[in-house]
Every structure is written in structure tokens, then in C-alpha cells.
PDB file of C-alpha atoms in Angstrom:
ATOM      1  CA  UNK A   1      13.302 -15.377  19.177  1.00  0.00           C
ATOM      2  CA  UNK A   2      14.213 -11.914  20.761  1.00  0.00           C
ATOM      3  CA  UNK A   3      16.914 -13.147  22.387  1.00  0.00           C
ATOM      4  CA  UNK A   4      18.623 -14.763  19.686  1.00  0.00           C
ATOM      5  CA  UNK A   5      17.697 -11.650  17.107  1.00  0.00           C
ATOM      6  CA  UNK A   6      19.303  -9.378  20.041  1.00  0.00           C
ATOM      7  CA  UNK A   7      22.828 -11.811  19.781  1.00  0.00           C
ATOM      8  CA  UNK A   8      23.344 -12.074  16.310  1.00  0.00           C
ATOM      9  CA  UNK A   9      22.708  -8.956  15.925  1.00  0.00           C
ATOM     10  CA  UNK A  10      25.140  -8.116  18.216  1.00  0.00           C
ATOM     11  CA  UNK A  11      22.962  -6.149  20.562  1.00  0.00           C
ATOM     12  CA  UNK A  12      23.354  -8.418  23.332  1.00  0.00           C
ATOM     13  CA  UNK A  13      26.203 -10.859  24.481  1.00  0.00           C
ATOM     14  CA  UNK A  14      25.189 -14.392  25.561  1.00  0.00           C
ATOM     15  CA  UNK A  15      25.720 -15.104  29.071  1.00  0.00           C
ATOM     16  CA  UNK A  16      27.796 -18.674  28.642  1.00  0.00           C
ATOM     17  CA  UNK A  17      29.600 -19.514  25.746  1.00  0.00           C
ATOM     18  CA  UNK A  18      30.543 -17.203  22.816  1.00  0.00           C
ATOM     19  CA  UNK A  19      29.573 -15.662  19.671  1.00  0.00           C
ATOM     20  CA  UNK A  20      31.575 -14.893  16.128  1.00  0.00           C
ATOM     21  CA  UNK A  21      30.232 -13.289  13.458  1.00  0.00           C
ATOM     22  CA  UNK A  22      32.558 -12.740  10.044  1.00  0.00           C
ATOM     23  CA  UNK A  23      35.339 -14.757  12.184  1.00  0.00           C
ATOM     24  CA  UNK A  24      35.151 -11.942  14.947  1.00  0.00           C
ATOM     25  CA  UNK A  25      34.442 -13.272  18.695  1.00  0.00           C
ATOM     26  CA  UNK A  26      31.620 -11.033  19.429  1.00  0.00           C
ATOM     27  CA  UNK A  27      31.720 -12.101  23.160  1.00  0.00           C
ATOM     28  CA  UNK A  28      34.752 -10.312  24.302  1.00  0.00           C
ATOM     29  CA  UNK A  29      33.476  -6.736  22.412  1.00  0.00           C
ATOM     30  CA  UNK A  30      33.323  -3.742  24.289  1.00  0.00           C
ATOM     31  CA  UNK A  31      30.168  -1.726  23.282  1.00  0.00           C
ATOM     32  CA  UNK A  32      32.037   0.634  20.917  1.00  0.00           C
ATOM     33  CA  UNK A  33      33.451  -2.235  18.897  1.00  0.00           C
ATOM     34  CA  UNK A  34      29.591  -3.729  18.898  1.00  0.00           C
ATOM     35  CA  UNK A  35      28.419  -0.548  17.652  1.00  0.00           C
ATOM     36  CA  UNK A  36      30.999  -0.525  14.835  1.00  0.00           C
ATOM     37  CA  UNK A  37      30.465  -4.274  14.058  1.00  0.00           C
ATOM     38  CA  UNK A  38      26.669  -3.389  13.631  1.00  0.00           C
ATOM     39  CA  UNK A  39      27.074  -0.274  11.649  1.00  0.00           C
ATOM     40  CA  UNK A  40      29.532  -2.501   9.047  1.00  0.00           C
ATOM     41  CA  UNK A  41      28.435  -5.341   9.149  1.00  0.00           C
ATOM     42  CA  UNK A  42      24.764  -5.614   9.875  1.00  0.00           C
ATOM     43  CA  UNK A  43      21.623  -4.103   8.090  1.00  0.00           C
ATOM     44  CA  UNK A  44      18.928  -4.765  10.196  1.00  0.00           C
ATOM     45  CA  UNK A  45      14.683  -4.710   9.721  1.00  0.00           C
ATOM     46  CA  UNK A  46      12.654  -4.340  12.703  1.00  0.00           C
ATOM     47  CA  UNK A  47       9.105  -5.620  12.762  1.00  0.00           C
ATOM     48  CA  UNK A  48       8.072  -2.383  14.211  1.00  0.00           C
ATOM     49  CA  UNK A  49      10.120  -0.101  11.385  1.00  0.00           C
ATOM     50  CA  UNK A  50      12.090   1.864  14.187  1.00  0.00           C
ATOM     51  CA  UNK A  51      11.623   5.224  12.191  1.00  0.00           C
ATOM     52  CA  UNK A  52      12.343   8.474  14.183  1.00  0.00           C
ATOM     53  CA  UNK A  53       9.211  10.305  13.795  1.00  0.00           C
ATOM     54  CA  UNK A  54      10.878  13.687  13.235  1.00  0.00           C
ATOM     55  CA  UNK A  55      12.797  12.502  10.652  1.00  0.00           C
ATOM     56  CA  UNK A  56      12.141  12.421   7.069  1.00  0.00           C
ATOM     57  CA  UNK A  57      12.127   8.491   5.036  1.00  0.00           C
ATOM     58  CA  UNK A  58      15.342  10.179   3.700  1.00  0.00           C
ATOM     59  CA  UNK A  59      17.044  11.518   6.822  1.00  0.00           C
ATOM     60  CA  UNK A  60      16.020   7.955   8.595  1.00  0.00           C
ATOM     61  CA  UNK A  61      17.765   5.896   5.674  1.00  0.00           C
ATOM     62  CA  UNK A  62      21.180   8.206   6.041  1.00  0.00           C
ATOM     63  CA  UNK A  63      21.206   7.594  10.012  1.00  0.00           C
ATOM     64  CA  UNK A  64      23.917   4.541   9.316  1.00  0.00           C
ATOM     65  CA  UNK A  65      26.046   6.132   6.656  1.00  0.00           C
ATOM     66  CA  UNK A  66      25.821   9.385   9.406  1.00  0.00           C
ATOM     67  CA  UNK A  67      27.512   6.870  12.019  1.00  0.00           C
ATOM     68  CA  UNK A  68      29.813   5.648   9.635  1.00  0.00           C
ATOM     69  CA  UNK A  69      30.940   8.955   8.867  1.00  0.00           C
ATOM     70  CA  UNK A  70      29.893   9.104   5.031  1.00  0.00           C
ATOM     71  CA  UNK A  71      29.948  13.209   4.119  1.00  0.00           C
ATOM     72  CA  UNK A  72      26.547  14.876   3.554  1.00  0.00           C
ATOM     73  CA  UNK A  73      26.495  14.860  -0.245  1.00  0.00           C
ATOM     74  CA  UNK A  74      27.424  10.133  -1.037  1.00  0.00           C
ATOM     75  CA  UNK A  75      24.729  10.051   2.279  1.00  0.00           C
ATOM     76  CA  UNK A  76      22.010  11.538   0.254  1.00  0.00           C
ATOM     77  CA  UNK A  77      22.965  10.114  -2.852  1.00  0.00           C
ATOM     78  CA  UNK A  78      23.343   6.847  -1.374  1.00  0.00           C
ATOM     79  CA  UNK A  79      20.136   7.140   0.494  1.00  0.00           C
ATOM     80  CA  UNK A  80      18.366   8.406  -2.466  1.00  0.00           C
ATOM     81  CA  UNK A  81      19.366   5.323  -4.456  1.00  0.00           C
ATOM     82  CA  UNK A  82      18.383   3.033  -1.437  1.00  0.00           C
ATOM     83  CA  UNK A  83      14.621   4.631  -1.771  1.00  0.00           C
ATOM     84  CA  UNK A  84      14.266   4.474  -5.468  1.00  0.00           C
ATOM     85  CA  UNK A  85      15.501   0.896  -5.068  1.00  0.00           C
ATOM     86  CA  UNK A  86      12.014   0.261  -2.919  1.00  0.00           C
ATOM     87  CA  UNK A  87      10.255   2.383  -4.850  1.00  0.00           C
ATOM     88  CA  UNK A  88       9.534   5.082  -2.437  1.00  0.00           C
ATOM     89  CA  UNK A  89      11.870   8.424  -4.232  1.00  0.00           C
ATOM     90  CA  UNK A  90       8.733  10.381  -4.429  1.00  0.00           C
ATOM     91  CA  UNK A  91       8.098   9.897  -0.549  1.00  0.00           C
ATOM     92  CA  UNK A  92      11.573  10.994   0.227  1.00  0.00           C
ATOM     93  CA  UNK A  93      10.795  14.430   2.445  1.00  0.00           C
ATOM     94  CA  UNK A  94       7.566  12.670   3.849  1.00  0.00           C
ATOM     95  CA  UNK A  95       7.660  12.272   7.679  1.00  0.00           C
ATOM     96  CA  UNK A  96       6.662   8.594   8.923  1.00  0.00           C
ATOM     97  CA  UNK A  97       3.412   9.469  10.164  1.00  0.00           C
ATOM     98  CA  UNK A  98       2.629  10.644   6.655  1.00  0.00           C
ATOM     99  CA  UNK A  99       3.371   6.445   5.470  1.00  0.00           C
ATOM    100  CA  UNK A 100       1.288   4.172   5.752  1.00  0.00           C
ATOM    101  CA  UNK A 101       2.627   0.648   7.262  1.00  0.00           C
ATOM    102  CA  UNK A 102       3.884  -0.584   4.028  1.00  0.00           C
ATOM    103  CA  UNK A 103       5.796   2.382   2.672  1.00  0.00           C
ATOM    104  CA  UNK A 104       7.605   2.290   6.509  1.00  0.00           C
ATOM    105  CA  UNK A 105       8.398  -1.257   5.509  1.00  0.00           C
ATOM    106  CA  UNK A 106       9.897  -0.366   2.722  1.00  0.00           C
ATOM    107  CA  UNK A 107      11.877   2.825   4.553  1.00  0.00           C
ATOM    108  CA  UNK A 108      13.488   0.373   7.095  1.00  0.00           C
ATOM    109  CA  UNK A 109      14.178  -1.965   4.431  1.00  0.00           C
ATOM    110  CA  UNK A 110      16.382   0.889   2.601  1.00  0.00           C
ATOM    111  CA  UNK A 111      17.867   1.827   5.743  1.00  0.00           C
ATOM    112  CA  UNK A 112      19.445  -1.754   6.161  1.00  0.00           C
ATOM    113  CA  UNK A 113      20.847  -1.946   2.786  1.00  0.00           C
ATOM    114  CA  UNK A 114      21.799   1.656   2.541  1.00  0.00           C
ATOM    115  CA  UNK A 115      25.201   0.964   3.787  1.00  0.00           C
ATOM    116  CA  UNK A 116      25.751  -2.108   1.735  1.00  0.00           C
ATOM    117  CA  UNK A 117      25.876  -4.792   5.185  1.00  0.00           C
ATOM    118  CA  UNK A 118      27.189  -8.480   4.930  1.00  0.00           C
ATOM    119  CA  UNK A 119      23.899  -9.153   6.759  1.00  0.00           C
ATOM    120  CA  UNK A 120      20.321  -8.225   6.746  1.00  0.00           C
ATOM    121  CA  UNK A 121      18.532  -9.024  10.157  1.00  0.00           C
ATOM    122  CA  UNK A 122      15.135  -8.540   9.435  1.00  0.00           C
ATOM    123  CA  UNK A 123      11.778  -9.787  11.430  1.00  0.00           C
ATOM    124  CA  UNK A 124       9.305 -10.137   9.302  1.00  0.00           C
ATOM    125  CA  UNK A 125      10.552  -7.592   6.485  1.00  0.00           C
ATOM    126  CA  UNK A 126       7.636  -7.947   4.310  1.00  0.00           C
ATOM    127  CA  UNK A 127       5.079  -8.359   7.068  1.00  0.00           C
ATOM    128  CA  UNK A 128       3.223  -5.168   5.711  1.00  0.00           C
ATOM    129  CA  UNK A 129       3.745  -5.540   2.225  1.00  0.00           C
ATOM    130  CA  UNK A 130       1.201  -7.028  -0.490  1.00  0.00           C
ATOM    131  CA  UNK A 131       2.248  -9.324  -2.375  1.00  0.00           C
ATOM    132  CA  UNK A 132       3.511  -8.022  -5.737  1.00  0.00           C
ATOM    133  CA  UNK A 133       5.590  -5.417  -3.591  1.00  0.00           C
ATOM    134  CA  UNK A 134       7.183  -8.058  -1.117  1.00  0.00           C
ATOM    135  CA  UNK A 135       8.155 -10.324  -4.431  1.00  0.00           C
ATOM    136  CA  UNK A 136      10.086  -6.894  -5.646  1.00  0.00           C
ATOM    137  CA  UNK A 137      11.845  -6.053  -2.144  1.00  0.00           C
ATOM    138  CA  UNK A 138      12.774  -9.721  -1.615  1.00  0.00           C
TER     139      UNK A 138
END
């Protein structure tokens, strides 16, 4: 499952054959262009969050618009909008270690839609989420 997450996700090449994603032959990318196909095109949801731990839930969820190059005041607007989205705006300054599991779900979860991606990756999004709350991120 790793492996194939890590391909279309376009952090690994396959070894044989090749890869398109959007019409784009991933196979042939040099890691710059992978990096800019992810930023665009991919939102991705990793089953262990990924948070930087000095970071604030808002600061993590403008790291994509950062590498896309989105000025200061749209990232934290854009951010913002992604957190009250999951319903998470009053945790916005909080550090991860001060979430518990599911409000880090739910930070990772804005992060990959923050920059508004043709795809969402995401293993296990909801995987520590009750019920009623993964029904509302879904």
C-alpha cells in the first residue's frame, strides 16, 4: 500500500513502466517538477498527521500555500477558512502537542484542501475521528 500511496502521490517513480497523473507522465519528472505537481495538484492526509511540532495548526495548514508562493495575508485567510471548515478556528495558535489525535486529524485534513488540490491522498483520514465528526469532514 506504501508503495503505491508513495507513486500516485508522486513521491516516488515506479521502477518499470510509467505513471500520468492529470495527463502528465510523472515518470520522466525531475524532482522539482514532482514537487510542483504535488504542491498543485495533490492534497495529501497522512495516517500519522505529519504536523511540525513547532508549528502552530495555523502555520502547519499555510506550509503549501508558503511553497506555492501565496503572500502572507490570502495564506492566513485561506488557512483560516480551511480550519473553520473542520471546525478547529478556536485551536488556530495551539501547537500540535496541545491536540489531541482527532483535532490533528482534522489539521492535516485542512492542510490538504487548503490549496484547493485536484486530489486528496489520504490514509485513513478519519481514522481518529468519532463518528458525527468524520460524517462532517467527509
Amino acid at each position: 500500500k506504501s508503495t503505491l500511496m508513495n507513486i500516485i502521490g508522486c513521491l516516488d517513480k515506479p521502477t518499470t513502466g510509467s505513471y500520468e497523473l492529470a495527463g502528465q507522465n510523472i515518470s520522466n519528472m525531475s524532482e522539482t517538477e514532482l514537487a510542483h505537481v504535488r504542491n498543485k495538484e495533490i492534497g495529501f492526509v497522512f495516517q500519522n498527521f505529519m504536523l511540525l511540532p513547532r508549528l502552530t495548526a495555523l502555520q502547519n495548514i499555510e506550509l503549501p500555500l508558503i511553497y506555492a508562493g501565496v503572500d502572507k495575508k490570502e495564506r492566513q485567510e485561506r488557512s483560516l477558512a480551511a480550519l473553520t471548515k473542520v471546525g478547529l478556528a478556536d485551536r488556530a495558535t495551539h501547537l500540535p502537542n496541545e491536540l489531541s489525535g482527532g483535532q490533528k486529524q482534522r489539521v492535516a485534513v485542512a492542510r490538504a484542501i487548503v490549496n484547493n488540490p485536484k486530489f486528496i491522498l489520504a490514509d485513513e483520514p478519519t481514522g481518529a475521528l468519532d463518528t458525527k465528526t468524520s460524517e462532517q469532514i467527509v
